[in-house]
Short mmCIF file of C-alpha atoms and ligand atoms in Angstrom, two decimals:
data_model
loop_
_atom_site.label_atom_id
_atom_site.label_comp_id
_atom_site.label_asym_id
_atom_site.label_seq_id
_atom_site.Cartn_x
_atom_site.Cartn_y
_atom_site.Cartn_z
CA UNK V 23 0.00 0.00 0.00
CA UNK V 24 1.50 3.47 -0.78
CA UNK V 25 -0.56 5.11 1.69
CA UNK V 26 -0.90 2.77 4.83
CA UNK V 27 -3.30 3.10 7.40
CA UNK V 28 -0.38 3.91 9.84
CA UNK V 29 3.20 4.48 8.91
CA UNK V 30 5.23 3.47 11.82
CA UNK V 31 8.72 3.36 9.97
CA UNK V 32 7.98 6.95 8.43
CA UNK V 33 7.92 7.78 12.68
CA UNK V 34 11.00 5.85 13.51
CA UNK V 35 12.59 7.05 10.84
CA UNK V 36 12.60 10.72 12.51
CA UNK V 37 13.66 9.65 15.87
CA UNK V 38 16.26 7.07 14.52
CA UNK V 39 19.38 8.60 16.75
CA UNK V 40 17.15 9.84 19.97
CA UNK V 41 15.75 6.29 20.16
CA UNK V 42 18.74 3.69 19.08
CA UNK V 43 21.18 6.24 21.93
CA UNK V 44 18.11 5.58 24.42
CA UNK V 45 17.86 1.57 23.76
CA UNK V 46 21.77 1.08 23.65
CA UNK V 47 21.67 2.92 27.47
CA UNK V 48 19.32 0.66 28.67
CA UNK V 49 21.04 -2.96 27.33
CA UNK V 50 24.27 -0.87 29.11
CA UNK V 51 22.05 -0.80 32.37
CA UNK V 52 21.32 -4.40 32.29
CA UNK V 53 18.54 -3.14 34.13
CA UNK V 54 15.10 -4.64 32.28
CA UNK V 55 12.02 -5.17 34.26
CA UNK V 56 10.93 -2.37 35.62
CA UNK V 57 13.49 -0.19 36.27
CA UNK V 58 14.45 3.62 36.29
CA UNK V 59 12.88 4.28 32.76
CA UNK V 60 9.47 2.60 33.64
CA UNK V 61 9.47 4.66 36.89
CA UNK V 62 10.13 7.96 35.22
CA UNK V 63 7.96 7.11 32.39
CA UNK V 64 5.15 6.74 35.32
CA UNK V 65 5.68 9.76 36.73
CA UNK V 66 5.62 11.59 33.20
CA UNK V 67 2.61 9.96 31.99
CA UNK V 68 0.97 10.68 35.35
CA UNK V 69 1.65 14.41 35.41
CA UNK V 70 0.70 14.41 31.53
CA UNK V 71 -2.93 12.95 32.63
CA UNK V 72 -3.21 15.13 35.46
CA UNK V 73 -3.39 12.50 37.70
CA UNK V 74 -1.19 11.33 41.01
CA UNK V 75 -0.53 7.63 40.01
CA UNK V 76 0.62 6.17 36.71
CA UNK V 77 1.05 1.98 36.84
CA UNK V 78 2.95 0.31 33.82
CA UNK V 79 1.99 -2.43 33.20
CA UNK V 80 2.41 -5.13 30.01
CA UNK V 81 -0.49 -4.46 28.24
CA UNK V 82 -3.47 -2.00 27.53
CA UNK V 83 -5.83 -5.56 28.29
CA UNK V 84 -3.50 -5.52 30.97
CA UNK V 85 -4.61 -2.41 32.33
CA UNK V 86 -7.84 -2.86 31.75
CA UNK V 87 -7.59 -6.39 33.70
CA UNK V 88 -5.74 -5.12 36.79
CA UNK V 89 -8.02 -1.61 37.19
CA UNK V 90 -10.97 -3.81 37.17
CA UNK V 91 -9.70 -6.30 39.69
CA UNK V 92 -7.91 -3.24 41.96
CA UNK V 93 -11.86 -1.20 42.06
CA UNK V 94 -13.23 -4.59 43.39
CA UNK V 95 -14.94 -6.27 40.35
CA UNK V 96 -15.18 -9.89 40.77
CA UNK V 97 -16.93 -13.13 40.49
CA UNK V 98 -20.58 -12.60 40.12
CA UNK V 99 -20.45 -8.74 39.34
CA UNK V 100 -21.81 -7.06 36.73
CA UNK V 101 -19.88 -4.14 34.98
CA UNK V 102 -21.68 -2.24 32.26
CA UNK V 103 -19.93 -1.48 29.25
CA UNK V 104 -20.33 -0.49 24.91
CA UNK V 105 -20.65 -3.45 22.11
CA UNK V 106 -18.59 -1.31 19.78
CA UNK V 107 -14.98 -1.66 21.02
CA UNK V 108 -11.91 -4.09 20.91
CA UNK V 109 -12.92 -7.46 22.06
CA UNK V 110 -10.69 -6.60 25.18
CA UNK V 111 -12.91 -4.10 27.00
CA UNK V 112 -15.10 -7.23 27.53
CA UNK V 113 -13.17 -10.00 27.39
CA UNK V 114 -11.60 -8.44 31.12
CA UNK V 115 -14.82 -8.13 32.56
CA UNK V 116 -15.20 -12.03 32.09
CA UNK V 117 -11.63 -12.59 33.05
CA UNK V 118 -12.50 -11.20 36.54
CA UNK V 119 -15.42 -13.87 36.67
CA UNK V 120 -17.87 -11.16 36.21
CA UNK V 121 -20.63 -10.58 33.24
CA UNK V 122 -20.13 -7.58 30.60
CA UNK V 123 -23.98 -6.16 30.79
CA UNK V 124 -24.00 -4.22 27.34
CA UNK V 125 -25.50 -0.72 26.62
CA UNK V 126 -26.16 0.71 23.26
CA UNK V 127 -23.99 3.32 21.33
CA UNK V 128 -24.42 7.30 20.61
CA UNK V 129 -24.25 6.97 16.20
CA UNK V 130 -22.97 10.47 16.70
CA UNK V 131 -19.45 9.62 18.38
CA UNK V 132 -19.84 5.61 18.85
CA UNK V 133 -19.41 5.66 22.45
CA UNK V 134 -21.71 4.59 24.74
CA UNK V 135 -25.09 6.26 25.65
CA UNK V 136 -25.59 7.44 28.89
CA UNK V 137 -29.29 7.39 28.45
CA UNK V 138 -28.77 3.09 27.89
CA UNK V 139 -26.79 2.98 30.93
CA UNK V 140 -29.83 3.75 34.39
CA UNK V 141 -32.28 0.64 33.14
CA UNK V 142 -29.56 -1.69 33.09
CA UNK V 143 -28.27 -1.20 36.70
CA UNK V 144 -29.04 -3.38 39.23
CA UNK V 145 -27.58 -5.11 42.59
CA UNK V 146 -24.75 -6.87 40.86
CA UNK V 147 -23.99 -3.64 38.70
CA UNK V 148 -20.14 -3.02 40.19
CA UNK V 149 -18.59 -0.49 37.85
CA UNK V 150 -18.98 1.49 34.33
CA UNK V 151 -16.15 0.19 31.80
CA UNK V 152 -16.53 2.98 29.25
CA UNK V 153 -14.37 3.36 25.84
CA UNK V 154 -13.30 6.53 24.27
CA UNK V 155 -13.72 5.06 20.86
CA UNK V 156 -11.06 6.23 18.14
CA UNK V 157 -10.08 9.17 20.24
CA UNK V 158 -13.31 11.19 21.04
CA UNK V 159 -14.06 11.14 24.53
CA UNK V 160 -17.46 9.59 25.67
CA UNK V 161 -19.64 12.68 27.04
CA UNK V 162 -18.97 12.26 30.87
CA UNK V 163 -20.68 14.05 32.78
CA UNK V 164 -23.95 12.34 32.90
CA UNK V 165 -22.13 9.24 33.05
CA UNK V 166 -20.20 9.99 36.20
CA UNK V 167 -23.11 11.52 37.73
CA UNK V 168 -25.04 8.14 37.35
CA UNK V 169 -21.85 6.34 38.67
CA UNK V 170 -22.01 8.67 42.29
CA UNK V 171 -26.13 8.34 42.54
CA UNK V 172 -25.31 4.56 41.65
CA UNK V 173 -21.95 3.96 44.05
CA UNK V 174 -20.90 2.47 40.77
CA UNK V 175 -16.72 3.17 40.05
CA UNK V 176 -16.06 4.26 36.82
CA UNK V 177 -13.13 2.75 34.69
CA UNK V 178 -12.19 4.68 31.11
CA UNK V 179 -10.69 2.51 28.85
CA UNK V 180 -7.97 5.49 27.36
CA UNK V 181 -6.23 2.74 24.71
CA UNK V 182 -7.22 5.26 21.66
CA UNK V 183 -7.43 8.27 23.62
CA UNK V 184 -4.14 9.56 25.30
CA UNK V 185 -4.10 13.03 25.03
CA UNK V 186 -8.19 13.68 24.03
CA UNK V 187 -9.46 15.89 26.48
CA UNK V 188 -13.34 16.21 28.21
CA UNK V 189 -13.63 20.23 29.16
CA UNK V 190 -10.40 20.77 29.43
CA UNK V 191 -9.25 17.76 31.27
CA UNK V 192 -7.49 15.13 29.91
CA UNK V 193 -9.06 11.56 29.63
CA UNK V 194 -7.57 8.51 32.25
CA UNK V 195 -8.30 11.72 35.10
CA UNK V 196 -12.00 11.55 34.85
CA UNK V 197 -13.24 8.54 36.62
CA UNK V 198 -11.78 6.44 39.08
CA UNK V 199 -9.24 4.63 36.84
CA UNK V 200 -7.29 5.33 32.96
CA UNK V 201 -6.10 2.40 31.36
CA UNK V 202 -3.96 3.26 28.46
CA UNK V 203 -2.38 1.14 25.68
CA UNK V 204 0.72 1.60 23.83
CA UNK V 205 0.30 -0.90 21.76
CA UNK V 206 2.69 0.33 18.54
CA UNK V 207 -0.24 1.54 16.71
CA UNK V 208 -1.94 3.21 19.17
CA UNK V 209 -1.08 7.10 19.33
CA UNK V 210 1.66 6.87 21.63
CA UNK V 211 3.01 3.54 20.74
CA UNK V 212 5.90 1.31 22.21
CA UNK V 213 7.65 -1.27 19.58
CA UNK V 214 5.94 -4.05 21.42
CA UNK V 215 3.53 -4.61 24.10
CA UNK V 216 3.20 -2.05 26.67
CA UNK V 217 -0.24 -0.28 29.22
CA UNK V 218 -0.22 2.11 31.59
CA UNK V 219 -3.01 2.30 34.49
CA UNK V 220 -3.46 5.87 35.65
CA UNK V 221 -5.80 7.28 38.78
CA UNK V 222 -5.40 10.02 41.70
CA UNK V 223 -6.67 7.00 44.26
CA UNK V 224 -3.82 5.85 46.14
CA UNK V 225 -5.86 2.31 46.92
CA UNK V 226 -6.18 1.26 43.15
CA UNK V 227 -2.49 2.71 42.98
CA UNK V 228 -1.18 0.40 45.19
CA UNK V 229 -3.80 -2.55 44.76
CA UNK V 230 -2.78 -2.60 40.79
CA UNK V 231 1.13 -2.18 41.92
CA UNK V 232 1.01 -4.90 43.58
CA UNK V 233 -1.35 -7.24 41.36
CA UNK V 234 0.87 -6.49 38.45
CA UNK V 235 4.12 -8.72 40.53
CA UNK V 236 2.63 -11.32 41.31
CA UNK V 237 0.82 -10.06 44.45
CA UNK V 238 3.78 -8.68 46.24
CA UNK V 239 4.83 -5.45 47.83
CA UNK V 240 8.47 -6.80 48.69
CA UNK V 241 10.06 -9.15 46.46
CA UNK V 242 9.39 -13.11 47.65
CA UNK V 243 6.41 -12.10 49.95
CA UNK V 244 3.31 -12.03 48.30
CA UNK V 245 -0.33 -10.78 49.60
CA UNK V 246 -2.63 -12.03 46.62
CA UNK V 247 -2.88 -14.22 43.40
CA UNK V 248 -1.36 -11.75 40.69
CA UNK V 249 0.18 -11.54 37.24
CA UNK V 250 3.74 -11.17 35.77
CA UNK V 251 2.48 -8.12 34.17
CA UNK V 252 5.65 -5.40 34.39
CA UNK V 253 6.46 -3.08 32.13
CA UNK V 254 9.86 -3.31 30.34
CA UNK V 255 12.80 -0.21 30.79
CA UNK V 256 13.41 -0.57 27.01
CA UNK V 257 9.82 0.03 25.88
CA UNK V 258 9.38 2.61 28.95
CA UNK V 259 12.85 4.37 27.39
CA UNK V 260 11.06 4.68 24.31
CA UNK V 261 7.99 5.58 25.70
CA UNK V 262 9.36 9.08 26.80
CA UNK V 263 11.36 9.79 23.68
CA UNK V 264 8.31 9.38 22.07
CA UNK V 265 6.38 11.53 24.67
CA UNK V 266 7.93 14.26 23.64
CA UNK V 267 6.78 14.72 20.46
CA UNK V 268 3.39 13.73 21.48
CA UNK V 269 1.05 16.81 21.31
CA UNK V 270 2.87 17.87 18.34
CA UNK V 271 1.63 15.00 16.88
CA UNK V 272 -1.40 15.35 18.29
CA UNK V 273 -1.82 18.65 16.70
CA UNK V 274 -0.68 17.16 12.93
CA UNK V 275 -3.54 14.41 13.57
CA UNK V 276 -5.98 16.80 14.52
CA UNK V 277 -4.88 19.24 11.58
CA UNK V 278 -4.82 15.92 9.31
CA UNK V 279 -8.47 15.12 10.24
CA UNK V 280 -9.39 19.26 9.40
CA UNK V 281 -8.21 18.97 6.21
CA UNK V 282 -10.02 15.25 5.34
CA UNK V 283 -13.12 17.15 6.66
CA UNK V 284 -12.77 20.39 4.79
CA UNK V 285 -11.98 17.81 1.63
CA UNK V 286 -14.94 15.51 2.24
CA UNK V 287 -17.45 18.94 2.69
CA UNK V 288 -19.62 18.43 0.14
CA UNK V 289 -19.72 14.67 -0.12
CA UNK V 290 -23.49 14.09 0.68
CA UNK V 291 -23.37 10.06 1.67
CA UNK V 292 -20.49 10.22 4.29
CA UNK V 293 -20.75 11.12 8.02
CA UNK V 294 -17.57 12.87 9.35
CA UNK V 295 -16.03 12.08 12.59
CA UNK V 296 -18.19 14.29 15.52
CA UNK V 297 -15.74 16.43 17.31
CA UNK V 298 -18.05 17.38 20.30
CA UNK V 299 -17.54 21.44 21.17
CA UNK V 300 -16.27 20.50 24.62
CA UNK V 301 -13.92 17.87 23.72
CA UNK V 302 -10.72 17.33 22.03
CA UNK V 303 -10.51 14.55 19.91
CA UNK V 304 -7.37 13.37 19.70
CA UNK V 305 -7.62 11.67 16.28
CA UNK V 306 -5.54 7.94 16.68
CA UNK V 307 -8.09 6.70 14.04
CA UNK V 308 -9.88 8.87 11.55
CA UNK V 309 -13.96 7.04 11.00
CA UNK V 310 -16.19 8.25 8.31
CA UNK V 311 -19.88 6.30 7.93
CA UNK V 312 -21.32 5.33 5.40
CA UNK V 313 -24.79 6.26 5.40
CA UNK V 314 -25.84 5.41 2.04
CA UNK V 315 -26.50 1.32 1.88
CA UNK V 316 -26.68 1.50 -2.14
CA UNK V 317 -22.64 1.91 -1.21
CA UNK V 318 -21.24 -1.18 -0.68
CA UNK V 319 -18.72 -0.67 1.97
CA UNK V 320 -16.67 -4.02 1.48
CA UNK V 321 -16.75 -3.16 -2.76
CA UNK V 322 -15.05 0.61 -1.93
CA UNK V 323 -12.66 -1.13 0.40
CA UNK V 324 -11.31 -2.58 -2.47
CA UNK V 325 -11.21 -0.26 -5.05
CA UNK V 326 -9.39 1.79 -2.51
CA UNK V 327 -6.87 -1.03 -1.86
CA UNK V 328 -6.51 -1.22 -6.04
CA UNK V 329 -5.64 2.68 -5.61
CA UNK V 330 -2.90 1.43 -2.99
CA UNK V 331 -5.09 3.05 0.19
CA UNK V 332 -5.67 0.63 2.67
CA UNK V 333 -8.46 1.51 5.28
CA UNK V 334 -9.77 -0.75 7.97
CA UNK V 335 -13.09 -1.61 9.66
CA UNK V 336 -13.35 -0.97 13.63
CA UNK V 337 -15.37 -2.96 14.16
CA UNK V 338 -17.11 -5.65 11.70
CA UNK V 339 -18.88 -7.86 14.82
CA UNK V 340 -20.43 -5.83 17.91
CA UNK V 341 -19.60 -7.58 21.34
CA UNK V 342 -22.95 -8.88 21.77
CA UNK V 343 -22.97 -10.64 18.52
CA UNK V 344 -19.39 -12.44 19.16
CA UNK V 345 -19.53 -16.31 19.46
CA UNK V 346 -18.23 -16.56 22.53
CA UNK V 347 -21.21 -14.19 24.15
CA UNK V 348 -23.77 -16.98 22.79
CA UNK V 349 -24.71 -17.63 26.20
CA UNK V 350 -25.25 -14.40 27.28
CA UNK V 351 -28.21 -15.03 25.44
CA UNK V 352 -28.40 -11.61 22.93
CA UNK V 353 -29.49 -11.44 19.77
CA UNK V 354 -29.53 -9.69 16.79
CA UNK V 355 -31.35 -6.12 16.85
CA UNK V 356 -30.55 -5.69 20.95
CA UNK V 357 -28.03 -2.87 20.05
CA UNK V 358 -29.38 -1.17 16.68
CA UNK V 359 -26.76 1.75 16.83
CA UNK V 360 -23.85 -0.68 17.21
CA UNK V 361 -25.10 -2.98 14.61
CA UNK V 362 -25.54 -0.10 12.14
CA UNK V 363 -22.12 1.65 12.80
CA UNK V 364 -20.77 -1.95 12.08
CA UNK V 365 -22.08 -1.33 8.91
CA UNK V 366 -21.22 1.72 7.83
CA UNK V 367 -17.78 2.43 9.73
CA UNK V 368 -14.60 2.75 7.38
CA UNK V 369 -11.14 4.26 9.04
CA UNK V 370 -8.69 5.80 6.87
CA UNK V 371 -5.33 6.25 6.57
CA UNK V 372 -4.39 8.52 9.62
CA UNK V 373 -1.13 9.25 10.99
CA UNK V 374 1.24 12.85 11.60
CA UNK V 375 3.56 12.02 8.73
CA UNK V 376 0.33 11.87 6.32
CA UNK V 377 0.36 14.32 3.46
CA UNK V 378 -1.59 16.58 2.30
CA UNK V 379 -1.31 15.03 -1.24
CA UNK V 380 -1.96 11.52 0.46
CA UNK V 381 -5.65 12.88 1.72
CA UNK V 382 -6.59 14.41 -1.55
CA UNK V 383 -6.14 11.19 -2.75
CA UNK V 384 -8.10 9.21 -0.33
CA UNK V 385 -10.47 11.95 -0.98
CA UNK V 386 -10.94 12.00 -4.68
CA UNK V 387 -10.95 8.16 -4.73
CA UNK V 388 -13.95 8.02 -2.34
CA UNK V 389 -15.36 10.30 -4.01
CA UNK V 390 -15.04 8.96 -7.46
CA UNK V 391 -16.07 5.69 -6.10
CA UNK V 392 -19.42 6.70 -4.50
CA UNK V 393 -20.42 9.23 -7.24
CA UNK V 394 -20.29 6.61 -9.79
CA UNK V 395 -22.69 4.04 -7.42
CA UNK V 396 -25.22 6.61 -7.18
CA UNK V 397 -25.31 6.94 -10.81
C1 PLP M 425 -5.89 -1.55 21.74
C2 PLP M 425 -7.07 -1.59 22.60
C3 PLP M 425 -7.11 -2.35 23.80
C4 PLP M 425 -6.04 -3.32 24.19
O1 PLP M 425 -4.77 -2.80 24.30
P1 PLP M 425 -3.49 -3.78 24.13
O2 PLP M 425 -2.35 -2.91 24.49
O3 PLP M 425 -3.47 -4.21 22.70
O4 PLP M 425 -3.67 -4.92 25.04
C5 PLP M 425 -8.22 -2.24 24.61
N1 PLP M 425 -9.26 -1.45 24.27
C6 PLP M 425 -9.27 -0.73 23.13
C7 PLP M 425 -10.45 0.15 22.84
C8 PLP M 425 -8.19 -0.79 22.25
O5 PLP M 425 -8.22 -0.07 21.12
#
C-alpha cells in the first residue's frame, strides 16, 4: 500500500538517533524489568494525565484487567460497558469472573449512551467500563453523575485516547481509573507490548502495583494471586522519547483530520467524525460512515486497496454478537446503533507524517467511487 493506514517506519525514521542512543543505554544498564525508565515514564505519563498515580503495566488488556480487579470487580459482578470496542474491553470483565452487561452506542461519536446505561443497573452492577472510541471522549458528565447516585466506580478505557481531552481535562483523570495502551499503533506507541493504568486513588495505585508482581509489595512475599504483568525499561525508554513529540503530533492528527473534513465537505453520503464542542478529539483513528447502503462498503474497500489506500473496519462484529457471548443469550437487533455503525464504519489512513497530497487522494478516490454508485 503506498498510503498505509499507519506508517510506523515513516515515525521511527525521525527519531532514529534519539531512540537507538536511548535503547543502547538501557542494554548498558542491564537493568530490564521495571526499572528507572518505567518509573520515570510513570511519573511523566501521570503528570501528563493530570493524575497522582501512573502503573505500567504489560499491556493496555492488561490495564484494563488489573483496574478492574484493583476497584473490586469480581466473580458474580456485573460491569456495564459499549458493544462497539476491541474485544478486550469485555473479554476483562469475564476474566475477573464477572458478566459484561452491554448498553447501546451514541451513532454520533460511537461511544456509549448514557441514556442506555440507568435501566440496566441493578444489585450486581459493580462499575462502568466505558471506551473513548477512536479518540473522542465519551460525554462524561452524565455518566459519572449516574456512577455517584449509583456507588458504581467508573473505569475509562484510554487505549485510543491519550491526550483527548473532556472540558479541558485530559481523559484517564475523569473517573476512578485510565487504562492506556501503547500498543505500537496506538497514538503513543511502544515497539511491542506495553499499558499504563493511571488514577489520583492511592488504593487502586497500590492494589494494581502490587497485582501487576505477582501479588507482592516486597520481592518473595506475596499478599494475593497476581500476574507477571511489568512493564519493560526498554519500551518505557522509548515511551518518553516518544512523549515528547506527542502533542505535536497530536496537533498534525488533529490538523490531518481538518483537512479530510474540509476535503470531504460536500460529499453528501459520508458522516464525518463528531468532534463534540467541549472535547478534544485526539484523532488515533480517523472514522467516516457510510450512510448510504446502495454503497457497498466491502466493494469501496477494495477499489481503494486497487488505488494502494488501505483503510480498515473498527469494528465488523459488535460484542454482543461475538460467538463466545452466545450464552449471554443476545441477539440480533438488541443494540441497533452498534449494529448499524458496524455497517457503515470505514477508518482511513491517519497518521502525523500523512500528506496533504496523500488525503486528496483518499479523498478524490472516495469520491469517485461513490459518485459513480449513485449513478
Ligand atoms: C488496543 C485496545 C485495547 C487493548 O490494548 P493492548 O495494548 O493491545 O492490550 C483495549 N481497548 C481498546 C479500545 C483498544 O483499542
Amino acid at each position: 500500500m503506498d498510503i498505509p493506514l499507519v506508517d510506523l517506519k515513516a515515525q521511527y525514521s525521525s527519531l532514529k538517533d534519539e531512540i537507538n542512543s536511548s535503547v543502547g543505554r538501557v542494554m548498558e544498564s542491564g537493568d530490564f524489568i521495571l526499572g528507572p525508565e518505567v518509573k520515570a515514564l510513570e511519573e511523566e505519563i501521570a503528570s501528563y494525565c493530570g493524575v497522582k498515580y501512573g502503573i505500567g503495566v504489560a499491556s493496555g488488556t492488561d490495564a484494563l484487567q488489573l483496574a478492574l480487579l484493583a476497584c473490586g470487580v469480581g466473580q458474580g459482578d456485573a460491569v456495564i460497558t459499549t458493544p462497539f470496542t476491541f474485544f478486550a474491553t469485555a473479554e476483562v470483565i469475564s476474566r475477573c469472573g464477572a458478566t459484561p452487561v452491554f448498553a447501546d452506542i451514541d451513532p454520533t461519536n460511537y461511544n456509549i449512551n448514557h441514556h442506555e446505561i440507568e435501566a440496566r443497573i441493578d444489585g450486581r452492577t459493580k462499575a462502568i467500563l466505558l471506551v473513548h472510541l477512536f479518540g473522542q471522549p465519551a460525554d462524561m458528565e452524565p455518566i459519572l453523575e449516574l456512577a455517584d447516585r449509583y456507588r458504581l466506580k467508573v473505569i475509562e478505557d484510554c487505549a485510543q485516547a491519550l491526550g483527548a481531552e473532556y472540558k479541558g481535562r485530559k481523559v484517564g483523570s475523569l473517573g476512578d481509573a485510565g487504562c492506556l495502551s501503547f500498543y505500537p499503533s496506538k497514538g503513543l506507541g511502544a515497539y511491542g507490548d506495553a499499558g499504563m493504568v493511571t488514577t489520583n486513588n492511592p488504593e487502586i495505585a497500590e492494589e494494581v502495583r502490587i497485582l501487576r508482581d505477582h501479588g507482592s509489595k516486597e520481592k518473595y512475599f506475596h499478599h494475593r494471586i497476581g500476574f507477571n504483568s511489568r512493564l519493560d525499561n526498554i519500551q518505557a525508554a522509548i515511551l518518553r522519547i516518544k512523549l515528547r513529540h506527542f502533542d505535536k503530533w497530536i496537533e498534525q492528527r488533529r490538523q490531518r483530520a481538518k483537512v479530510y473534513s474540509q476535503l470531504f465537505g460536500d460529499v453528501v453520503d459520508i458522516q464525518l467524525p463528531c468532534t463534540a464542542p467541549c472535547t478534544r478529539h485526539s484523532f488515533n483513528y480517523y472514522t467516516i460512515r457510510l450512510k448510504n447502503r446502495e454503497i457497498d462498503r466491502d466493494r469501496l474497500r477494495e477499489y481503494l486497496s486497487s488505488q494502494g489506500i488501505a483503510t480498515a473496519i473498527y469494528y465488523p462484529l459488535s460484542l454482543h454478537l461475538q460467538e463466545v457471548y452466545k450464552p449471554l443469550g443476545y441477539k440480533a437487533g438488541d443494540f441497533p446503533e452498534s449494529e448499524r455503525a458496524q455497517e457503515e464504519v470505514l477508518s482511513l489512513p491517519m497518521y502525523p507524517e500523512l500528506s496533504e497530497t496523500q488525503i486528496e487522494r483518499v479523498v478524490s478516490a472516495i469520491r469517485d467511487y461513490t459518485s459513480e454508485s449513485r449513478r
